[in-house]
Coordinates of C-alpha atoms in Angstrom, one line a residue:
M721 CA 11.4 -9.9 5.3
Y722 CA 13.6 -12.5 6.6
Q723 CA 13.2 -15.8 8.2
Y724 CA 15.1 -15.6 11.7
R725 CA 17.4 -12.6 13.1
F726 CA 17.6 -12.6 17.2
K727 CA 18.7 -9.2 18.5
L728 CA 18.3 -7.4 21.3
L729 CA 14.9 -5.0 22.2
I730 CA 14.9 -1.4 23.0
P731 CA 13.0 -1.0 26.2
L732 CA 9.6 1.1 25.4
A733 CA 9.3 4.1 27.2
L734 CA 5.2 4.0 27.3
C735 CA 3.7 7.3 27.9
A736 CA 0.5 6.9 29.7
G737 CA -2.6 9.1 29.7
V738 CA -0.8 12.0 27.2
A739 CA 0.5 12.0 23.7
C740 CA 4.1 11.0 23.7
G741 CA 6.5 13.7 21.3
P742 CA 9.5 12.2 19.4
S743 CA 11.9 12.2 21.9
G744 CA 9.5 10.7 24.6
E745 CA 8.7 13.8 26.0
E746 CA 4.8 14.2 27.2
T747 CA 3.5 16.6 25.4
D748 CA -0.7 17.7 25.3
S749 CA -2.2 19.1 22.7
G750 CA -5.1 20.6 24.2
S751 CA -7.6 18.7 21.8
P752 CA -10.5 16.5 23.0
E753 CA -10.5 12.7 21.6
P754 CA -13.1 12.8 19.3
P755 CA -16.2 11.0 20.0
R756 CA -16.2 7.0 19.1
V757 CA -18.7 5.2 16.9
A758 CA -18.8 1.5 17.0
V759 CA -17.9 -0.1 13.8
V760 CA -18.1 -3.5 13.4
F761 CA -15.6 -5.1 10.4
T762 CA -17.8 -7.9 8.8
D763 CA -16.3 -11.0 6.5
V764 CA -18.7 -11.0 3.8
T765 CA -16.1 -12.6 1.2
S766 CA -18.4 -15.5 0.6
E767 CA -21.4 -13.5 0.5
A768 CA -20.2 -10.8 -1.7
G769 CA -19.2 -13.8 -4.9
I770 CA -15.4 -13.8 -4.0
E771 CA -14.1 -17.2 -4.5
F772 CA -10.1 -16.5 -4.4
V773 CA -7.2 -18.9 -3.6
H774 CA -3.7 -17.9 -4.0
H775 CA -1.3 -20.4 -4.7
N776 CA 2.2 -19.8 -4.1
G777 CA 3.7 -23.4 -5.7
R778 CA 4.5 -24.6 -2.1
S779 CA 5.8 -28.0 -2.7
G780 CA 8.5 -29.1 0.0
R781 CA 11.4 -27.6 -1.7
K782 CA 11.2 -24.1 0.1
Y783 CA 11.5 -21.8 -2.3
L784 CA 12.0 -18.3 -1.6
P785 CA 9.1 -16.7 -3.5
E786 CA 6.6 -18.7 -2.4
T787 CA 7.3 -17.0 1.3
L788 CA 5.7 -13.6 -0.4
G789 CA 2.6 -14.2 -1.5
S790 CA 0.3 -11.4 -3.6
G791 CA -0.7 -8.3 -3.5
C792 CA -4.5 -7.1 -4.7
A793 CA -6.2 -3.5 -6.3
F794 CA -9.2 -1.9 -5.9
L795 CA -10.2 0.2 -9.3
D796 CA -13.2 1.4 -11.3
Y797 CA -11.9 -0.7 -14.5
N798 CA -15.5 -0.1 -15.9
N799 CA -16.2 3.5 -15.0
D800 CA -19.5 2.6 -13.6
G801 CA -18.6 4.5 -10.4
R802 CA -18.3 1.2 -8.3
A803 CA -14.7 0.1 -6.7
D804 CA -13.9 -3.6 -8.7
I805 CA -11.5 -6.0 -7.4
F806 CA -8.3 -7.3 -8.9
L807 CA -6.4 -9.8 -7.0
V808 CA -3.1 -11.3 -8.1
N809 CA -1.7 -15.1 -8.2
S810 CA 1.0 -16.6 -8.6
R811 CA 1.3 -20.6 -9.7
P812 CA 2.7 -24.1 -9.2
W813 CA 6.0 -24.2 -10.7
T814 CA 5.4 -27.3 -12.6
G815 CA 2.8 -29.2 -14.2
N816 CA -0.4 -28.0 -15.8
A817 CA -1.3 -24.8 -14.1
S818 CA -4.1 -22.9 -16.6
D819 CA -7.1 -22.7 -13.8
V820 CA -4.8 -20.8 -11.8
T821 CA -4.3 -16.9 -12.4
S822 CA -5.0 -13.7 -11.4
K823 CA -8.9 -12.7 -11.0
L824 CA -11.0 -9.7 -12.0
Y825 CA -14.3 -9.1 -10.0
R826 CA -16.6 -6.8 -11.4
N827 CA -19.0 -5.0 -8.6
E828 CA -22.4 -5.3 -9.4
G829 CA -23.9 -3.2 -6.7
G830 CA -25.7 -4.4 -3.4
G831 CA -22.7 -6.1 -2.4
R832 CA -22.1 -8.8 -5.2
F833 CA -19.3 -9.2 -7.4
S834 CA -19.0 -11.4 -10.4
D835 CA -15.6 -13.3 -11.8
V836 CA -14.8 -11.4 -15.1
T837 CA -11.6 -12.6 -15.5
V838 CA -11.9 -14.9 -18.5
Q839 CA -14.6 -12.0 -20.2
A840 CA -11.7 -9.6 -19.7
G841 CA -8.9 -11.4 -21.2
L842 CA -6.9 -11.4 -17.8
A843 CA -6.9 -15.6 -17.4
I844 CA -3.2 -15.5 -18.2
P845 CA -1.2 -17.9 -15.8
M846 CA 1.8 -16.4 -14.4
Y847 CA 3.6 -16.0 -11.0
G848 CA 1.9 -12.6 -10.3
L849 CA 3.4 -10.7 -6.8
G850 CA 1.7 -6.8 -7.3
V851 CA -0.3 -4.5 -8.7
A852 CA -0.9 -1.3 -9.7
A853 CA -3.5 0.4 -11.7
A854 CA -4.0 3.7 -13.3
D855 CA -4.7 5.4 -16.6
Y856 CA -1.6 5.7 -18.0
D857 CA -2.6 6.6 -21.6
N858 CA -5.1 9.3 -20.6
D859 CA -8.2 7.4 -22.2
G860 CA -10.1 7.4 -19.4
F861 CA -9.9 3.8 -18.3
Q862 CA -7.5 2.3 -15.5
D863 CA -5.4 0.1 -17.2
L864 CA -3.0 -2.8 -14.8
Y865 CA 0.2 -3.1 -14.1
V866 CA 1.0 -6.7 -12.7
T867 CA 4.5 -7.4 -11.3
V868 CA 5.6 -11.1 -12.2
L869 CA 8.8 -13.2 -11.2
D870 CA 9.7 -14.1 -15.4
G871 CA 8.9 -10.8 -16.6
D872 CA 6.2 -8.1 -15.7
R873 CA 2.9 -7.4 -17.8
L874 CA 1.3 -4.1 -18.8
F875 CA -2.8 -4.5 -19.5
R876 CA -4.3 -2.0 -20.9
N877 CA -7.6 -1.2 -20.5
R878 CA -9.7 -1.1 -24.0
G879 CA -12.7 0.8 -22.6
D880 CA -14.9 -2.3 -23.8
G881 CA -14.8 -4.7 -20.7
T882 CA -11.3 -6.4 -21.9
F883 CA -7.5 -5.7 -21.7
E884 CA -4.7 -6.3 -24.2
D885 CA -1.6 -7.2 -23.2
V886 CA 0.9 -4.5 -24.2
T887 CA 3.8 -5.1 -22.4
G888 CA 6.1 -5.9 -25.3
E889 CA 5.1 -2.6 -27.7
A890 CA 5.0 -0.5 -24.8
G891 CA 9.0 -1.0 -24.0
I892 CA 8.3 -2.5 -20.6
D893 CA 11.2 -5.1 -20.0
N894 CA 11.3 -6.0 -15.9
A895 CA 12.7 -9.4 -15.9
R896 CA 13.8 -9.1 -12.3
F897 CA 12.0 -9.9 -9.3
G898 CA 9.6 -7.3 -8.8
T899 CA 6.8 -6.7 -6.0
S900 CA 5.2 -3.6 -5.5
A901 CA 5.0 -1.1 -8.4
A902 CA 3.5 2.6 -8.1
W903 CA 2.5 5.0 -10.9
V904 CA 3.6 8.5 -10.5
D905 CA 4.0 11.4 -12.6
Y906 CA 7.6 12.3 -11.5
D907 CA 8.3 15.0 -14.2
L908 CA 4.8 16.6 -14.2
D909 CA 4.1 16.2 -17.9
G910 CA 0.6 15.3 -17.7
H911 CA 1.6 11.3 -18.4
L912 CA 2.0 8.8 -15.5
D913 CA 5.4 7.1 -15.1
L914 CA 5.9 4.3 -13.1
F915 CA 8.2 3.0 -10.4
V916 CA 8.8 -0.8 -10.1
A917 CA 10.6 -2.1 -6.8
N918 CA 12.8 -5.0 -7.5
Y919 CA 13.7 -7.7 -5.0
V920 CA 17.0 -10.2 -5.3
K921 CA 18.7 -12.0 -7.9
W922 CA 17.1 -15.4 -7.5
T923 CA 16.2 -18.5 -10.2
M924 CA 14.9 -21.5 -9.8
E925 CA 18.5 -23.6 -10.7
G926 CA 20.1 -20.8 -8.6
D927 CA 17.9 -21.5 -5.5
L928 CA 20.2 -22.0 -2.0
W929 CA 20.3 -24.4 0.2
C930 CA 19.6 -23.1 3.8
S931 CA 19.0 -25.5 6.9
M932 CA 18.2 -24.6 10.8
D933 CA 19.8 -28.0 11.8
G934 CA 22.1 -28.9 9.3
S935 CA 19.5 -31.5 7.6
T936 CA 16.2 -30.1 7.2
K937 CA 15.8 -27.4 4.2
T938 CA 14.7 -24.5 5.1
Y939 CA 13.5 -20.9 3.3
C940 CA 16.9 -18.9 3.1
T941 CA 17.0 -15.3 4.2
P942 CA 17.5 -12.4 1.6
E943 CA 20.9 -11.6 3.2
S944 CA 21.5 -14.7 1.4
Y945 CA 21.1 -13.3 -2.3
F946 CA 22.5 -10.0 -3.9
G947 CA 20.2 -7.4 -4.3
Q948 CA 18.7 -5.9 -7.4
P949 CA 17.4 -2.5 -8.7
S950 CA 14.5 -0.9 -8.9
A951 CA 12.9 0.4 -12.6
L952 CA 11.7 3.6 -13.3
Y953 CA 9.7 4.0 -16.5
R954 CA 9.4 7.0 -18.3
N955 CA 6.2 7.8 -20.2
R956 CA 7.2 9.2 -23.6
G957 CA 3.2 10.3 -24.1
D958 CA 2.8 7.6 -27.0
G959 CA 2.4 4.6 -25.3
S960 CA 5.7 3.5 -24.9
F961 CA 7.9 3.8 -21.9
Q962 CA 11.8 4.4 -21.5
E963 CA 13.3 2.9 -18.3
V964 CA 15.6 5.7 -16.6
G965 CA 16.6 4.2 -13.4
A966 CA 20.1 5.0 -13.5
A967 CA 20.2 7.9 -15.1
A968 CA 17.3 9.0 -12.6
G969 CA 19.6 7.7 -9.4
V970 CA 17.1 5.4 -8.5
A971 CA 18.6 1.8 -9.8
D972 CA 20.7 1.3 -6.5
P973 CA 21.7 -2.6 -7.5
T974 CA 22.1 -3.3 -3.3
A975 CA 18.6 -2.5 -3.0
K976 CA 15.9 -5.5 -1.8
A977 CA 12.8 -3.5 -2.1
L978 CA 9.6 -4.8 -1.2
G979 CA 7.1 -1.6 -0.6
I980 CA 6.7 2.2 -2.0
A981 CA 5.6 5.0 -0.7
I982 CA 5.2 7.8 -3.4
F983 CA 5.0 11.4 -1.0
D984 CA 5.7 14.9 -1.5
Y985 CA 7.7 15.3 2.1
D986 CA 9.5 18.5 1.2
S987 CA 6.4 20.4 0.1
D988 CA 8.2 21.4 -2.9
G989 CA 5.5 20.4 -5.0
L990 CA 7.3 17.3 -6.6
P991 CA 6.9 13.8 -5.8
D992 CA 9.3 11.8 -3.9
I993 CA 10.3 8.4 -3.2
F994 CA 10.1 5.9 -0.5
Q995 CA 11.9 2.9 -0.9
A996 CA 11.0 0.1 1.9
N997 CA 14.5 -2.4 1.7
D998 CA 14.4 -6.0 3.1
T999 CA 17.8 -6.2 5.4
Q1000 CA 19.0 -3.3 3.6
P1001 CA 18.7 1.0 3.9
N1002 CA 15.3 2.3 3.2
K1003 CA 16.1 4.7 0.9
L1004 CA 14.1 8.3 0.3
Y1005 CA 14.2 9.5 -3.0
R1006 CA 14.1 13.4 -3.3
N1007 CA 13.1 14.5 -6.4
E1008 CA 15.2 17.3 -7.8
G1009 CA 12.7 18.7 -10.7
D1010 CA 15.4 17.5 -13.5
G1011 CA 14.6 14.3 -14.1
T1012 CA 17.2 12.9 -11.5
F1013 CA 16.4 12.1 -7.6
S1014 CA 19.3 12.3 -4.7
E1015 CA 19.2 10.1 -1.9
H1016 CA 18.8 11.2 2.0
G1017 CA 17.8 8.0 3.4
V1018 CA 20.6 8.3 6.1
S1019 CA 20.4 12.1 6.5
A1020 CA 16.8 12.0 7.1
G1021 CA 16.8 9.2 9.6
I1022 CA 14.6 7.0 8.0
A1023 CA 17.2 4.3 6.9
Y1024 CA 18.1 2.3 9.5
A1025 CA 16.6 1.4 12.9
E1026 CA 17.4 3.0 16.1
D1027 CA 19.7 0.7 16.6
G1028 CA 21.9 1.6 13.7
K1029 CA 20.4 -2.0 11.6
A1030 CA 18.0 -2.5 8.5
R1031 CA 15.3 -4.0 9.5
G1032 CA 12.9 -6.5 7.4
A1033 CA 10.7 -3.6 5.8
M1034 CA 7.9 -4.6 3.4
G1035 CA 4.7 -2.5 3.7
V1036 CA 4.5 1.2 3.5
D1037 CA 2.1 4.4 3.6
A1038 CA 2.8 7.9 4.1
A1039 CA -0.1 10.6 5.5
D1040 CA -0.9 13.7 7.6
Y1041 CA -1.6 11.4 10.6
D1042 CA -1.5 14.7 12.9
R1043 CA -2.6 17.5 10.9
S1044 CA 0.6 18.9 10.7
G1045 CA 0.7 19.8 6.7
R1046 CA 3.4 17.3 6.7
P1047 CA 3.1 13.3 5.7
H1048 CA 4.7 11.5 7.5
L1049 CA 5.9 7.7 6.9
L1050 CA 4.4 4.1 8.3
V1051 CA 6.8 1.0 7.5
G1052 CA 5.7 -2.3 8.3
N1053 CA 8.9 -4.8 9.7
F1054 CA 9.7 -8.1 10.3
A1055 CA 9.2 -9.9 13.3
N1056 CA 10.6 -8.6 16.8
E1057 CA 11.4 -5.5 15.2
M1058 CA 7.6 -3.0 15.6
L1059 CA 6.5 -1.0 13.0
N1060 CA 8.2 2.6 12.0
L1061 CA 5.9 5.6 12.6
F1062 CA 8.6 8.0 11.2
H1063 CA 7.3 11.7 12.1
N1064 CA 8.3 14.3 9.8
E1065 CA 9.9 16.9 11.7
G1066 CA 9.4 19.8 8.2
N1067 CA 13.3 20.3 8.2
G1068 CA 14.5 17.5 6.1
L1069 CA 14.4 15.1 9.5
F1070 CA 11.8 12.2 10.4
V1071 CA 11.8 11.0 14.4
D1072 CA 10.1 7.2 14.9
E1073 CA 7.7 7.8 17.3
A1074 CA 7.1 4.1 17.5
P1075 CA 9.6 2.8 19.7
T1076 CA 8.1 5.5 22.8
S1077 CA 4.5 4.8 22.1
E1078 CA 1.9 2.2 22.7
I1079 CA 2.5 1.0 18.5
G1080 CA 5.5 -0.2 19.2
R1081 CA 4.9 -2.3 21.5
D1082 CA 1.8 -3.6 20.2
S1083 CA 3.3 -4.3 16.6
L1084 CA 6.3 -6.0 18.2
L1085 CA 6.0 -9.6 17.6
A1086 CA 3.9 -9.0 14.6
L1087 CA 5.4 -9.8 11.2
T1088 CA 3.6 -6.8 8.8
F1089 CA 3.3 -7.0 5.3
G1090 CA 0.3 -5.0 4.1
A1091 CA 0.1 -1.4 5.9
F1092 CA -1.7 2.1 5.5
F1093 CA -3.2 4.9 6.9
F1094 CA -7.1 5.6 6.2
D1095 CA -9.9 7.0 8.5
Y1096 CA -11.7 4.1 9.4
D1097 CA -14.5 5.4 11.8
L1098 CA -14.5 9.0 9.6
D1099 CA -13.9 11.2 12.8
G1100 CA -11.6 13.0 10.6
H1101 CA -7.8 11.5 12.3
V1102 CA -6.5 9.2 9.9
D1103 CA -6.0 5.1 11.6
I1104 CA -3.3 2.5 10.5
F1105 CA -4.2 -1.4 9.9
C1106 CA -1.7 -3.6 9.5
A1107 CA -1.8 -7.6 7.9
N1108 CA 0.3 -9.5 9.5
G1109 CA 1.8 -13.3 8.7
H1110 CA 4.9 -15.2 9.1
L1111 CA 6.8 -17.3 6.7
D1112 CA 7.1 -20.4 7.8
E1113 CA 4.7 -23.0 9.3
E1114 CA 7.3 -24.0 11.8
I1115 CA 8.3 -20.4 13.3
E1116 CA 6.6 -21.2 17.0
V1117 CA 9.1 -24.2 17.4
V1118 CA 11.8 -21.2 17.2
Q1119 CA 10.3 -18.5 18.5
P1120 CA 7.2 -19.8 20.9
A1121 CA 6.1 -16.3 21.0
V1122 CA 5.8 -15.7 17.6
K1123 CA 2.9 -17.2 15.3
F1124 CA 2.7 -18.1 11.9
A1125 CA -0.9 -17.0 11.4
Q1126 CA -1.4 -13.6 13.1
E1127 CA -3.9 -11.4 13.8
P1128 CA -4.7 -8.4 11.7
Q1129 CA -4.3 -5.1 13.8
L1130 CA -6.0 -2.0 13.8
F1131 CA -5.0 1.4 15.5
R1132 CA -7.1 4.2 16.0
N1133 CA -5.9 7.8 15.9
D1134 CA -7.2 9.4 19.4
G1135 CA -6.9 12.7 17.8
R1136 CA -4.2 14.1 19.9
G1137 CA -0.8 12.3 17.9
R1138 CA -1.4 9.0 19.8
F1139 CA -2.6 5.5 18.1
G1140 CA -4.2 2.6 20.3
L1141 CA -4.9 -0.9 19.5
A1142 CA -8.5 -0.9 18.4
S1143 CA -8.5 -4.8 17.2
G1144 CA -10.8 -5.9 19.8
E1145 CA -13.4 -3.6 19.4
V1146 CA -14.2 -3.7 15.8
G1147 CA -15.9 -7.4 16.1
G1148 CA -14.6 -11.0 15.8
D1149 CA -14.2 -11.5 11.9
F1150 CA -11.8 -8.9 12.2
S1151 CA -9.1 -10.9 14.6
E1152 CA -9.4 -13.9 12.9
P1153 CA -5.4 -15.3 12.2
L1154 CA -4.3 -15.1 9.0
V1155 CA -1.0 -15.1 7.0
A1156 CA -1.8 -11.9 5.4
R1157 CA 0.2 -10.3 2.5
G1158 CA -1.3 -8.0 0.5
A1159 CA -4.2 -5.6 1.6
A1160 CA -6.0 -2.2 0.1
Y1161 CA -9.0 -0.5 1.0
A1162 CA -12.2 1.0 -0.8
D1163 CA -15.8 2.0 -0.2
Y1164 CA -16.7 -0.5 -2.3
D1165 CA -20.7 -0.4 -1.4
G1166 CA -21.2 2.9 -1.6
D1167 CA -22.5 3.8 1.9
G1168 CA -19.4 6.2 2.6
D1169 CA -17.1 4.4 5.0
L1170 CA -13.9 2.3 4.0
D1171 CA -13.5 -1.4 3.7
I1172 CA -10.9 -3.8 4.0
L1173 CA -9.4 -6.3 1.2
I1174 CA -6.5 -8.8 2.5
T1175 CA -5.0 -11.4 0.4
T1176 CA -3.1 -14.5 2.4
N1177 CA -0.3 -16.1 1.0
D1178 CA -1.2 -19.9 -0.3
G1179 CA -5.2 -19.3 0.8
P1180 CA -7.8 -17.2 0.6
A1181 CA -9.0 -13.3 0.0
K1182 CA -10.8 -11.6 2.7
L1183 CA -13.5 -8.8 2.4
L1184 CA -13.7 -7.3 5.4
R1185 CA -17.0 -4.9 5.0
N1186 CA -17.1 -1.5 7.4
D1187 CA -20.4 -1.1 9.4
G1188 CA -20.8 1.6 11.3
G1189 CA -18.4 4.0 9.9
D1190 CA -20.6 5.9 8.5
A1191 CA -22.1 7.1 11.8
N1192 CA -20.3 10.2 11.2
N1193 CA -20.0 12.5 8.1
Y1194 CA -18.2 12.3 5.2
L1195 CA -16.8 13.7 1.9
R1196 CA -15.8 11.6 -1.1
V1197 CA -13.9 13.2 -3.6
R1198 CA -13.3 11.3 -7.6
L1199 CA -11.1 13.2 -9.8
E1200 CA -10.3 13.6 -13.0
G1201 CA -7.0 15.3 -14.7
T1202 CA -6.8 17.2 -17.9
Q1203 CA -3.8 19.0 -18.1
S1204 CA -2.2 16.9 -15.2
N1205 CA -2.9 13.3 -15.5
R1206 CA -6.6 12.0 -16.1
S1207 CA -6.2 9.5 -12.7
G1208 CA -5.0 12.8 -10.4
L1209 CA -2.4 11.1 -9.3
G1210 CA -0.8 13.5 -7.1
T1211 CA -3.4 15.8 -6.4
R1212 CA -3.2 17.9 -2.9
L1213 CA -6.5 18.0 -1.5
Q1214 CA -6.8 20.3 1.6
L1215 CA -10.6 20.6 3.5
T1216 CA -11.7 23.0 6.2
T1217 CA -14.5 22.2 8.5
A1218 CA -15.3 23.8 11.9
S1219 CA -12.9 21.0 13.3
G1220 CA -10.1 22.0 11.5
T1221 CA -8.0 21.4 8.2
Q1222 CA -6.9 18.2 6.5
I1223 CA -4.9 17.2 4.0
Q1224 CA -4.7 14.1 1.7
V1225 CA -2.8 13.4 -1.6
V1226 CA -4.2 10.8 -4.4
R1227 CA -1.6 8.4 -4.6
G1228 CA -0.7 5.0 -6.2
G1229 CA 1.1 2.7 -4.5
S1230 CA 1.7 2.2 -0.9
S1231 CA 0.4 -1.0 1.1
Y1232 CA 2.5 -4.3 0.2
C1233 CA 1.7 -5.3 -3.3
S1234 CA -1.2 -3.3 -3.4
Q1235 CA -3.2 -0.6 -4.3
S1236 CA -6.2 1.6 -2.5
E1237 CA -8.8 3.2 -4.5
T1238 CA -7.7 6.3 -5.7
V1239 CA -11.0 8.5 -4.5
A1240 CA -10.3 10.2 -1.4
T1241 CA -12.7 10.0 1.6
F1242 CA -12.5 12.8 4.5
G1243 CA -13.7 11.6 7.7
L1244 CA -15.7 15.0 8.8
G1245 CA -17.1 13.9 12.7
Q1246 CA -20.0 15.9 13.1
D1247 CA -19.4 18.6 11.1
T1248 CA -22.3 19.2 8.8
E1249 CA -20.6 21.5 6.3
V1250 CA -17.3 21.9 4.1
D1251 CA -16.3 25.4 4.4
R1252 CA -13.5 25.2 1.4
L1253 CA -12.0 22.4 -0.5
E1254 CA -8.7 23.1 -2.2
I1255 CA -7.2 21.7 -5.2
R1256 CA -4.0 21.7 -6.1
W1257 CA -3.3 19.4 -9.1
P1258 CA 0.2 18.4 -10.2
G1259 CA 0.5 20.8 -13.0
G1260 CA 0.1 23.6 -10.3
A1261 CA -3.4 24.9 -11.2
V1262 CA -5.4 25.7 -7.8
E1263 CA -9.3 25.5 -7.4
A1264 CA -11.3 25.8 -4.5
F1265 CA -14.8 24.8 -3.4
R1266 CA -17.0 26.7 -0.5
G1267 CA -19.8 25.5 1.0
L1268 CA -20.2 22.0 0.0
K1269 CA -22.8 19.4 1.3
V1270 CA -21.7 16.3 3.2
N1271 CA -22.3 12.7 2.9
R1272 CA -21.5 12.3 -0.6
E1273 CA -19.3 11.9 -3.6
I1274 CA -18.3 14.7 -6.0
R1275 CA -16.7 14.5 -9.1
L1276 CA -14.4 16.9 -9.9
R1277 CA -12.8 17.6 -13.1
E1278 CA -9.8 19.6 -14.1
G1279 CA -10.7 23.1 -14.9
Q1280 CA -14.5 22.7 -14.5
P1281 CA -17.3 23.7 -12.4
L1282 CA -18.3 20.8 -9.6
R1283 CA -20.7 18.0 -11.1

C-alpha cells in the first residue's frame, strides 16, 4: 500500500471464450459452466442494527496510520450457533476519545444484532487495526486478538459473555505497528499459536514530511520508512506465549507486512505462511516441521510482479479454486498493479494467471485491501470478492482514472479455470463506491449462503445480505477439535458429490486485518447428496462420513460420531 507509483503497464493478452493457462495459452477443461442462479446482495446495515463508524484520527496532519483503516471479524463468541460481529476502531490522536471504541455486536437471530460492547468489557479506546478470533486456550470459547498501534491486546473470552484483557500475563508484547494477525497451530501440538504481521517503524514524533508540490504535506509512502519484523508467538499451553519469530526464521526486519494467509502449499501436512508485503518482496515461509521455517518467495515465483518489482500488496487469501487439490493464492495490490492470482503448479512453483486473464484487466485500476475466496452462489466453485478504496481524497487530480472511493468487485468462477466480473449482476447496493478496507464473510442469517461485511476508512461499516445464493444446495460443517486445537484450525475437508471433489481448509486470518467465520461452507449446485466427506485433523487423524443429507449445518467433534 503506497500513495503514488507510476510504472510501465504490461499489456494483457486476454483469451476470449476459453480459459487461459498459466502461460496465456488457450485451454479447454471440457466441463460445462455451472448453471447461474440469481443473487442480489442487499445492504441491511441499518435494519440489522449495525451503527458503527470508523475513526482514523484524520486531522490534516497526514499521519501514515490514517491511510490504513481497520478490519472486522465474524465469530460465535457465545456459542449459540449464530455469527456475531466484531468491528475494529481506531481513535483521535488527541483529546477525549472514550466514546470511540471497537464494537461487538451479538447476533440475536432474525437478522438483528445488539451492541454488547460495554457489557462484554470491550469498550476500550485504542488505535486498533486488525483482529483474529480463535479459542487459544481450548476452553470452548473464541478469544480475540486485536492489533493496536501502541501495543496489541489479547482478550480472553470468559465464557459468560465477557472478555478480560490478559495481554500482559499471556506474555504478549507486540508494541510494533501490527496489522493482520492469524491463529495457527504451526507445531501441531494442539495449542494455537499466533502470527502477527508488522508494518513499518512509525511514531507521531518521527512522522516524515512528504509533499507532491513542495508546499503541501501529503501521506508518505511506506518506502520512506524502515520495515519491522513480524512476530510469531508460540503457545506454551498454559495460557502464556513465547515470541519465537527470529528463532523460527520469520522475523525479516525489512518486511512491511499487511496480509497473511495460512495454507499448506506443498501438501506435507504442515501449515505454511504467506506474508503480503507493501513495496517489499512477499514472503513464503515453508514449515520445516522442527519449529522453524525456510523462506521460498523468490524461488516459488510469488515475491515480485512479472516486471521484477515488489508490489504494494495488502489483502490475501488461499483456496483450491480449480479443484486441482492444491491451494492457490489471491493477493490484492495497489492501483495500476492488478490482482495476483498465483496458481500453485504443485512442484513448488506458482504462476500468476492475472496478467493473461480478464481478472487482471478488470482489477488494474483498483486499490484492493480486503480480498477473499468464497462461493457466493453455492455452485461448488469458489469466487473472489475484493474490497477497494484509495488512500488520498486528491488522487483523481493526479490520476483521473483512479478514484478515491471505489466499487467492490465480485469475480465469478465459471467452473473452468476462469473468473469473470459479476459485480453488475448482484444489485445496486453491492456497487456503491467505498473507501473500503477490511472484509469478511459468514452466513449470519442461517439460510446457507454467505453474506459480506465491509469496513471503510473513517466511515461506516456495511453488511450485505446474500439473497438468492441458497437456490443451490449446500453443506456447512462446524468443527470442534479434541486432540487437535479446539477451533479445528488447519483441518482439511474433502467433499465428494456427483459433480466431483472439493477441498477446503479451516483457517484463521486472510483478507486484510479481518477474519471470516471458521465454519466451512460447501456449495453443491444441484447435487442432492454428499457421497463422502473426509476430515483430516491437524494431528493427522482421519474420519469419513458417507451419504450426508444437504442444506444443513453439521457439527463434527474430533473422534466422535456425527451429531
